[in-house]
Amino acid sequence: MTSHPMVKTARRAETATARTSSAGKARTSNAWSAGFTLIELITVLIILALAGAIVVPRFSDSLDFLFDRKGLRSAAAMMRRARAEAVFRRENMDVTVDIENGKLTLSSAEESENGVAIAPEPPPDGDEAGAGSAVRAFSPIEIQFPKSLKIEEVSVETYGEGKDDEYTFTFYARGTSSGGEIRFEDARRNEHLLRVSPLNGKVWLVDLDEKK
């Protein structure tokens, strides 16, 4: 009768030994899995770093391109506004190109010559707006181009060339202009031409690289 408990005890020992052995294998497997996960994480970080080194410059270049396009459109819009203001106000309007500082300035030609703004006289009582009343003084408007958009060359077909890398396009009350063109270079080294017709003051942009 005493032999049966001994058998059971032996079986329990065997079972316990088997369980201990199984637990050891499980710990070893988890250790290898953790090691592979760390290697994979490092690999992913390296790939992300390499991708960032490629994507960031391209993203920056795209932003420069967008800002350059905006600057070109703003320059054309300023020239068109100068013509419209000259016709409406019945006075000459100037657009001054500052190559060194990369900017355009729209101002009244008369006020530019005098160097001071002329205060408008109040309209007589009973006059309707715009009927025989003086036109208000024009406040100069300035456009600053991004550094990536460079003014390469400016030519004016008649008088208007200034000093210290400044050139002036004049728009007259009858809708004509002094005429000329401005050549730009953007961040991608593409060239653009802003032309002003002396006959009718028409303004348009030309992408020189698209015509090649």
PDB file of C-alpha atoms in Angstrom:
ATOM      1  CA  MET A   1       0.000   0.000   0.000  1.00  0.00           C
ATOM      2  CA  THR A   2       2.912   2.317   0.657  1.00  0.00           C
ATOM      3  CA  SER A   3       4.211   1.960  -2.896  1.00  0.00           C
ATOM      4  CA  HIS A   4       1.286   3.860  -4.524  1.00  0.00           C
ATOM      5  CA  PRO A   5       2.045   7.255  -2.985  1.00  0.00           C
ATOM      6  CA  MET A   6       5.623   6.911  -4.118  1.00  0.00           C
ATOM      7  CA  VAL A   7       4.506   6.405  -7.696  1.00  0.00           C
ATOM      8  CA  LYS A   8       2.248   9.437  -7.551  1.00  0.00           C
ATOM      9  CA  THR A   9       5.063  11.490  -6.105  1.00  0.00           C
ATOM     10  CA  ALA A  10       7.362  10.455  -8.910  1.00  0.00           C
ATOM     11  CA  ARG A  11       4.785  11.373 -11.515  1.00  0.00           C
ATOM     12  CA  ARG A  12       4.295  14.775  -9.935  1.00  0.00           C
ATOM     13  CA  ALA A  13       8.015  15.348 -10.043  1.00  0.00           C
ATOM     14  CA  GLU A  14       8.134  14.424 -13.704  1.00  0.00           C
ATOM     15  CA  THR A  15       5.239  16.753 -14.423  1.00  0.00           C
ATOM     16  CA  ALA A  16       6.893  19.585 -12.561  1.00  0.00           C
ATOM     17  CA  THR A  17      10.116  19.013 -14.436  1.00  0.00           C
ATOM     18  CA  ALA A  18       8.311  19.107 -17.757  1.00  0.00           C
ATOM     19  CA  ARG A  19       6.565  22.350 -16.899  1.00  0.00           C
ATOM     20  CA  THR A  20       9.843  23.958 -15.864  1.00  0.00           C
ATOM     21  CA  SER A  21      11.452  22.961 -19.119  1.00  0.00           C
ATOM     22  CA  SER A  22       8.504  24.408 -21.125  1.00  0.00           C
ATOM     23  CA  ALA A  23       8.695  27.733 -19.287  1.00  0.00           C
ATOM     24  CA  GLY A  24      12.394  28.010 -20.094  1.00  0.00           C
ATOM     25  CA  LYS A  25      11.725  27.579 -23.811  1.00  0.00           C
ATOM     26  CA  ALA A  26       8.993  30.260 -23.675  1.00  0.00           C
ATOM     27  CA  ARG A  27      11.355  32.782 -22.086  1.00  0.00           C
ATOM     28  CA  THR A  28      14.005  32.094 -24.721  1.00  0.00           C
ATOM     29  CA  SER A  29      11.472  32.589 -27.540  1.00  0.00           C
ATOM     30  CA  ASN A  30      10.261  35.911 -26.078  1.00  0.00           C
ATOM     31  CA  ALA A  31      13.833  37.147 -25.762  1.00  0.00           C
ATOM     32  CA  TRP A  32      14.492  36.491 -29.465  1.00  0.00           C
ATOM     33  CA  SER A  33      11.209  38.202 -30.414  1.00  0.00           C
ATOM     34  CA  ALA A  34      12.145  41.296 -28.415  1.00  0.00           C
ATOM     35  CA  GLY A  35      15.533  41.380 -30.122  1.00  0.00           C
ATOM     36  CA  PHE A  36      14.030  41.270 -33.609  1.00  0.00           C
ATOM     37  CA  THR A  37      11.541  44.033 -32.703  1.00  0.00           C
ATOM     38  CA  LEU A  38      14.355  46.374 -31.624  1.00  0.00           C
ATOM     39  CA  ILE A  39      16.277  45.744 -34.854  1.00  0.00           C
ATOM     40  CA  GLU A  40      13.152  46.385 -36.895  1.00  0.00           C
ATOM     41  CA  LEU A  41      12.545  49.643 -35.012  1.00  0.00           C
ATOM     42  CA  ILE A  42      16.082  50.854 -35.709  1.00  0.00           C
ATOM     43  CA  THR A  43      15.700  49.909 -39.376  1.00  0.00           C
ATOM     44  CA  VAL A  44      12.443  51.852 -39.660  1.00  0.00           C
ATOM     45  CA  LEU A  45      14.034  54.908 -38.036  1.00  0.00           C
ATOM     46  CA  ILE A  46      16.933  54.786 -40.494  1.00  0.00           C
ATOM     47  CA  ILE A  47      14.536  54.523 -43.444  1.00  0.00           C
ATOM     48  CA  LEU A  48      12.493  57.470 -42.140  1.00  0.00           C
ATOM     49  CA  ALA A  49      15.639  59.549 -41.711  1.00  0.00           C
ATOM     50  CA  LEU A  50      16.751  58.812 -45.275  1.00  0.00           C
ATOM     51  CA  ALA A  51      13.274  59.557 -46.619  1.00  0.00           C
ATOM     52  CA  GLY A  52      13.202  62.850 -44.715  1.00  0.00           C
ATOM     53  CA  ALA A  53      16.560  63.856 -46.166  1.00  0.00           C
ATOM     54  CA  ILE A  54      15.094  63.407 -49.650  1.00  0.00           C
ATOM     55  CA  VAL A  55      11.562  64.730 -49.125  1.00  0.00           C
ATOM     56  CA  VAL A  56      12.344  67.899 -47.110  1.00  0.00           C
ATOM     57  CA  PRO A  57      14.497  69.577 -49.812  1.00  0.00           C
ATOM     58  CA  ARG A  58      11.869  68.778 -52.440  1.00  0.00           C
ATOM     59  CA  PHE A  59       9.140  70.194 -50.217  1.00  0.00           C
ATOM     60  CA  SER A  60      11.191  73.350 -49.645  1.00  0.00           C
ATOM     61  CA  ASP A  61      11.768  73.677 -53.387  1.00  0.00           C
ATOM     62  CA  SER A  62       8.033  73.367 -53.994  1.00  0.00           C
ATOM     63  CA  LEU A  63       7.324  76.135 -51.489  1.00  0.00           C
ATOM     64  CA  ASP A  64       9.876  78.417 -53.162  1.00  0.00           C
ATOM     65  CA  PHE A  65       8.250  77.714 -56.521  1.00  0.00           C
ATOM     66  CA  LEU A  66       4.815  78.660 -55.165  1.00  0.00           C
ATOM     67  CA  PHE A  67       6.129  81.888 -53.624  1.00  0.00           C
ATOM     68  CA  ASP A  68       7.907  82.753 -56.871  1.00  0.00           C
ATOM     69  CA  ARG A  69       4.727  82.261 -58.877  1.00  0.00           C
ATOM     70  CA  LYS A  70       2.854  84.461 -56.431  1.00  0.00           C
ATOM     71  CA  GLY A  71       5.519  87.152 -56.771  1.00  0.00           C
ATOM     72  CA  LEU A  72       5.281  87.105 -60.570  1.00  0.00           C
ATOM     73  CA  ARG A  73       1.495  87.368 -60.497  1.00  0.00           C
ATOM     74  CA  SER A  74       1.714  90.228 -57.995  1.00  0.00           C
ATOM     75  CA  ALA A  75       4.143  92.117 -60.247  1.00  0.00           C
ATOM     76  CA  ALA A  76       1.821  91.761 -63.239  1.00  0.00           C
ATOM     77  CA  ALA A  77      -1.159  92.812 -61.113  1.00  0.00           C
ATOM     78  CA  MET A  78       0.686  95.924 -59.934  1.00  0.00           C
ATOM     79  CA  MET A  79       1.477  96.953 -63.518  1.00  0.00           C
ATOM     80  CA  ARG A  80      -2.170  96.504 -64.514  1.00  0.00           C
ATOM     81  CA  ARG A  81      -3.332  98.489 -61.516  1.00  0.00           C
ATOM     82  CA  ALA A  82      -0.906 101.289 -62.406  1.00  0.00           C
ATOM     83  CA  ARG A  83      -2.523 101.570 -65.835  1.00  0.00           C
ATOM     84  CA  ALA A  84      -6.040 101.516 -64.355  1.00  0.00           C
ATOM     85  CA  GLU A  85      -5.150 104.149 -61.748  1.00  0.00           C
ATOM     86  CA  ALA A  86      -3.589 106.397 -64.405  1.00  0.00           C
ATOM     87  CA  VAL A  87      -6.755 106.293 -66.525  1.00  0.00           C
ATOM     88  CA  PHE A  88      -9.099 106.729 -63.562  1.00  0.00           C
ATOM     89  CA  ARG A  89      -7.139 109.500 -61.863  1.00  0.00           C
ATOM     90  CA  ARG A  90      -6.135 111.136 -65.164  1.00  0.00           C
ATOM     91  CA  GLU A  91      -2.547 111.434 -64.085  1.00  0.00           C
ATOM     92  CA  ASN A  92       0.680 109.569 -64.689  1.00  0.00           C
ATOM     93  CA  MET A  93       1.498 106.622 -62.433  1.00  0.00           C
ATOM     94  CA  ASP A  94       4.975 105.177 -61.864  1.00  0.00           C
ATOM     95  CA  VAL A  95       6.098 101.642 -61.083  1.00  0.00           C
ATOM     96  CA  THR A  96       9.680 101.741 -59.817  1.00  0.00           C
ATOM     97  CA  VAL A  97      11.800  98.586 -60.032  1.00  0.00           C
ATOM     98  CA  ASP A  98      14.489  98.249 -57.359  1.00  0.00           C
ATOM     99  CA  ILE A  99      16.822  95.492 -58.554  1.00  0.00           C
ATOM    100  CA  GLU A 100      19.143  95.527 -55.559  1.00  0.00           C
ATOM    101  CA  ASN A 101      16.395  95.150 -52.964  1.00  0.00           C
ATOM    102  CA  GLY A 102      14.093  93.036 -55.150  1.00  0.00           C
ATOM    103  CA  LYS A 103      10.926  95.091 -54.953  1.00  0.00           C
ATOM    104  CA  LEU A 104       8.407  97.130 -56.949  1.00  0.00           C
ATOM    105  CA  THR A 105       6.765 100.375 -55.840  1.00  0.00           C
ATOM    106  CA  LEU A 106       3.615 101.887 -57.332  1.00  0.00           C
ATOM    107  CA  SER A 107       3.165 105.630 -56.795  1.00  0.00           C
ATOM    108  CA  SER A 108       1.785 108.774 -58.367  1.00  0.00           C
ATOM    109  CA  ALA A 109       4.296 110.269 -60.805  1.00  0.00           C
ATOM    110  CA  GLU A 110       3.522 113.801 -59.630  1.00  0.00           C
ATOM    111  CA  GLU A 111       3.898 112.921 -55.974  1.00  0.00           C
ATOM    112  CA  SER A 112       7.092 110.984 -56.710  1.00  0.00           C
ATOM    113  CA  GLU A 113       8.642 114.031 -58.384  1.00  0.00           C
ATOM    114  CA  ASN A 114       7.678 116.378 -55.572  1.00  0.00           C
ATOM    115  CA  GLY A 115       8.616 113.899 -52.891  1.00  0.00           C
ATOM    116  CA  VAL A 116       5.495 114.687 -50.857  1.00  0.00           C
ATOM    117  CA  ALA A 117       1.894 113.539 -50.894  1.00  0.00           C
ATOM    118  CA  ILE A 118      -0.662 116.102 -52.028  1.00  0.00           C
ATOM    119  CA  ALA A 119      -3.672 116.369 -49.733  1.00  0.00           C
ATOM    120  CA  PRO A 120      -6.954 116.345 -51.668  1.00  0.00           C
ATOM    121  CA  GLU A 121      -9.378 119.219 -51.425  1.00  0.00           C
ATOM    122  CA  PRO A 122     -12.837 118.372 -49.997  1.00  0.00           C
ATOM    123  CA  PRO A 123     -15.585 118.164 -52.648  1.00  0.00           C
ATOM    124  CA  PRO A 124     -18.090 121.023 -52.826  1.00  0.00           C
ATOM    125  CA  ASP A 125     -21.413 120.570 -51.009  1.00  0.00           C
ATOM    126  CA  GLY A 126     -24.058 118.856 -53.091  1.00  0.00           C
ATOM    127  CA  ASP A 127     -21.605 117.215 -55.513  1.00  0.00           C
ATOM    128  CA  GLU A 128     -22.036 113.528 -56.089  1.00  0.00           C
ATOM    129  CA  ALA A 129     -19.094 111.238 -55.424  1.00  0.00           C
ATOM    130  CA  GLY A 130     -16.685 111.381 -58.329  1.00  0.00           C
ATOM    131  CA  ALA A 131     -18.510 114.267 -60.049  1.00  0.00           C
ATOM    132  CA  GLY A 132     -16.161 117.229 -60.174  1.00  0.00           C
ATOM    133  CA  SER A 133     -14.527 116.286 -56.861  1.00  0.00           C
ATOM    134  CA  ALA A 134     -10.780 116.004 -56.386  1.00  0.00           C
ATOM    135  CA  VAL A 135      -9.320 112.499 -56.434  1.00  0.00           C
ATOM    136  CA  ARG A 136      -7.771 111.507 -53.137  1.00  0.00           C
ATOM    137  CA  ALA A 137      -3.996 111.339 -52.794  1.00  0.00           C
ATOM    138  CA  PHE A 138      -2.525 107.994 -53.771  1.00  0.00           C
ATOM    139  CA  SER A 139      -0.613 106.065 -51.107  1.00  0.00           C
ATOM    140  CA  PRO A 140       2.392 104.183 -52.543  1.00  0.00           C
ATOM    141  CA  ILE A 141       2.122 100.387 -52.720  1.00  0.00           C
ATOM    142  CA  GLU A 142       5.151  98.124 -52.432  1.00  0.00           C
ATOM    143  CA  ILE A 143       5.799  94.502 -53.382  1.00  0.00           C
ATOM    144  CA  GLN A 144       8.750  92.646 -51.851  1.00  0.00           C
ATOM    145  CA  PHE A 145       9.824  89.595 -53.850  1.00  0.00           C
ATOM    146  CA  PRO A 146      11.057  86.418 -52.116  1.00  0.00           C
ATOM    147  CA  LYS A 147      14.820  85.903 -52.170  1.00  0.00           C
ATOM    148  CA  SER A 148      14.407  82.930 -54.485  1.00  0.00           C
ATOM    149  CA  LEU A 149      12.921  85.189 -57.197  1.00  0.00           C
ATOM    150  CA  LYS A 150      15.641  87.374 -58.682  1.00  0.00           C
ATOM    151  CA  ILE A 151      15.353  90.360 -61.016  1.00  0.00           C
ATOM    152  CA  GLU A 152      17.953  89.617 -63.671  1.00  0.00           C
ATOM    153  CA  GLU A 153      17.425  92.487 -66.093  1.00  0.00           C
ATOM    154  CA  VAL A 154      15.187  95.520 -66.655  1.00  0.00           C
ATOM    155  CA  SER A 155      14.777  97.459 -69.884  1.00  0.00           C
ATOM    156  CA  VAL A 156      12.618 100.502 -70.555  1.00  0.00           C
ATOM    157  CA  GLU A 157      11.847 101.507 -74.125  1.00  0.00           C
ATOM    158  CA  THR A 158      11.713 105.244 -73.467  1.00  0.00           C
ATOM    159  CA  TYR A 159      12.763 107.514 -70.636  1.00  0.00           C
ATOM    160  CA  GLY A 160      12.408 106.367 -67.067  1.00  0.00           C
ATOM    161  CA  GLU A 161      15.746 104.763 -66.255  1.00  0.00           C
ATOM    162  CA  GLY A 162      16.825 105.863 -62.826  1.00  0.00           C
ATOM    163  CA  LYS A 163      19.970 105.464 -60.795  1.00  0.00           C
ATOM    164  CA  ASP A 164      21.302 102.930 -58.322  1.00  0.00           C
ATOM    165  CA  ASP A 165      19.677  99.978 -60.121  1.00  0.00           C
ATOM    166  CA  GLU A 166      16.238 101.603 -60.136  1.00  0.00           C
ATOM    167  CA  TYR A 167      14.060 101.748 -63.244  1.00  0.00           C
ATOM    168  CA  THR A 168      10.672 103.396 -63.688  1.00  0.00           C
ATOM    169  CA  PHE A 169       7.732 102.306 -65.835  1.00  0.00           C
ATOM    170  CA  THR A 170       5.339 105.215 -66.409  1.00  0.00           C
ATOM    171  CA  PHE A 171       1.655 104.736 -67.236  1.00  0.00           C
ATOM    172  CA  TYR A 172      -0.153 107.685 -68.797  1.00  0.00           C
ATOM    173  CA  ALA A 173      -3.714 108.941 -68.408  1.00  0.00           C
ATOM    174  CA  ARG A 174      -4.606 108.000 -71.991  1.00  0.00           C
ATOM    175  CA  GLY A 175      -3.847 104.323 -71.308  1.00  0.00           C
ATOM    176  CA  THR A 176      -0.397 104.100 -72.881  1.00  0.00           C
ATOM    177  CA  SER A 177       2.894 103.526 -71.090  1.00  0.00           C
ATOM    178  CA  SER A 178       6.627 104.009 -71.405  1.00  0.00           C
ATOM    179  CA  GLY A 179       6.861 100.274 -72.145  1.00  0.00           C
ATOM    180  CA  GLY A 180       9.596  97.796 -71.352  1.00  0.00           C
ATOM    181  CA  GLU A 181      10.188  94.436 -69.730  1.00  0.00           C
ATOM    182  CA  ILE A 182      11.546  92.760 -66.608  1.00  0.00           C
ATOM    183  CA  ARG A 183      13.339  89.416 -66.717  1.00  0.00           C
ATOM    184  CA  PHE A 184      13.086  87.207 -63.616  1.00  0.00           C
ATOM    185  CA  GLU A 185      14.771  83.966 -62.560  1.00  0.00           C
ATOM    186  CA  ASP A 186      13.011  81.693 -60.058  1.00  0.00           C
ATOM    187  CA  ALA A 187      14.335  79.096 -57.599  1.00  0.00           C
ATOM    188  CA  ARG A 188      14.428  76.426 -60.324  1.00  0.00           C
ATOM    189  CA  ARG A 189      16.468  78.705 -62.616  1.00  0.00           C
ATOM    190  CA  ASN A 190      13.519  79.138 -64.955  1.00  0.00           C
ATOM    191  CA  GLU A 191      13.291  82.534 -66.635  1.00  0.00           C
ATOM    192  CA  HIS A 192      10.139  84.638 -66.829  1.00  0.00           C
ATOM    193  CA  LEU A 193       9.520  87.856 -68.730  1.00  0.00           C
ATOM    194  CA  LEU A 194       7.093  90.574 -67.662  1.00  0.00           C
ATOM    195  CA  ARG A 195       6.298  92.759 -70.663  1.00  0.00           C
ATOM    196  CA  VAL A 196       4.534  96.116 -70.831  1.00  0.00           C
ATOM    197  CA  SER A 197       3.304  97.397 -74.188  1.00  0.00           C
ATOM    198  CA  PRO A 198       4.005 101.095 -74.883  1.00  0.00           C
ATOM    199  CA  LEU A 199       1.022 101.339 -77.248  1.00  0.00           C
ATOM    200  CA  ASN A 200      -1.828 100.322 -74.960  1.00  0.00           C
ATOM    201  CA  GLY A 201      -0.186  99.577 -71.610  1.00  0.00           C
ATOM    202  CA  LYS A 202      -1.063  95.889 -71.844  1.00  0.00           C
ATOM    203  CA  VAL A 203       0.809  93.648 -69.392  1.00  0.00           C
ATOM    204  CA  TRP A 204       1.547  89.943 -69.765  1.00  0.00           C
ATOM    205  CA  LEU A 205       3.850  87.245 -68.402  1.00  0.00           C
ATOM    206  CA  VAL A 206       5.919  84.923 -70.585  1.00  0.00           C
ATOM    207  CA  ASP A 207       7.623  81.734 -69.357  1.00  0.00           C
ATOM    208  CA  LEU A 208      10.780  81.695 -71.458  1.00  0.00           C
ATOM    209  CA  ASP A 209      11.674  78.081 -70.620  1.00  0.00           C
ATOM    210  CA  GLU A 210       8.343  76.804 -71.945  1.00  0.00           C
ATOM    211  CA  LYS A 211       9.113  78.318 -75.345  1.00  0.00           C
ATOM    212  CA  LYS A 212      12.463  76.559 -75.691  1.00  0.00           C
TER     213      LYS A 212
END
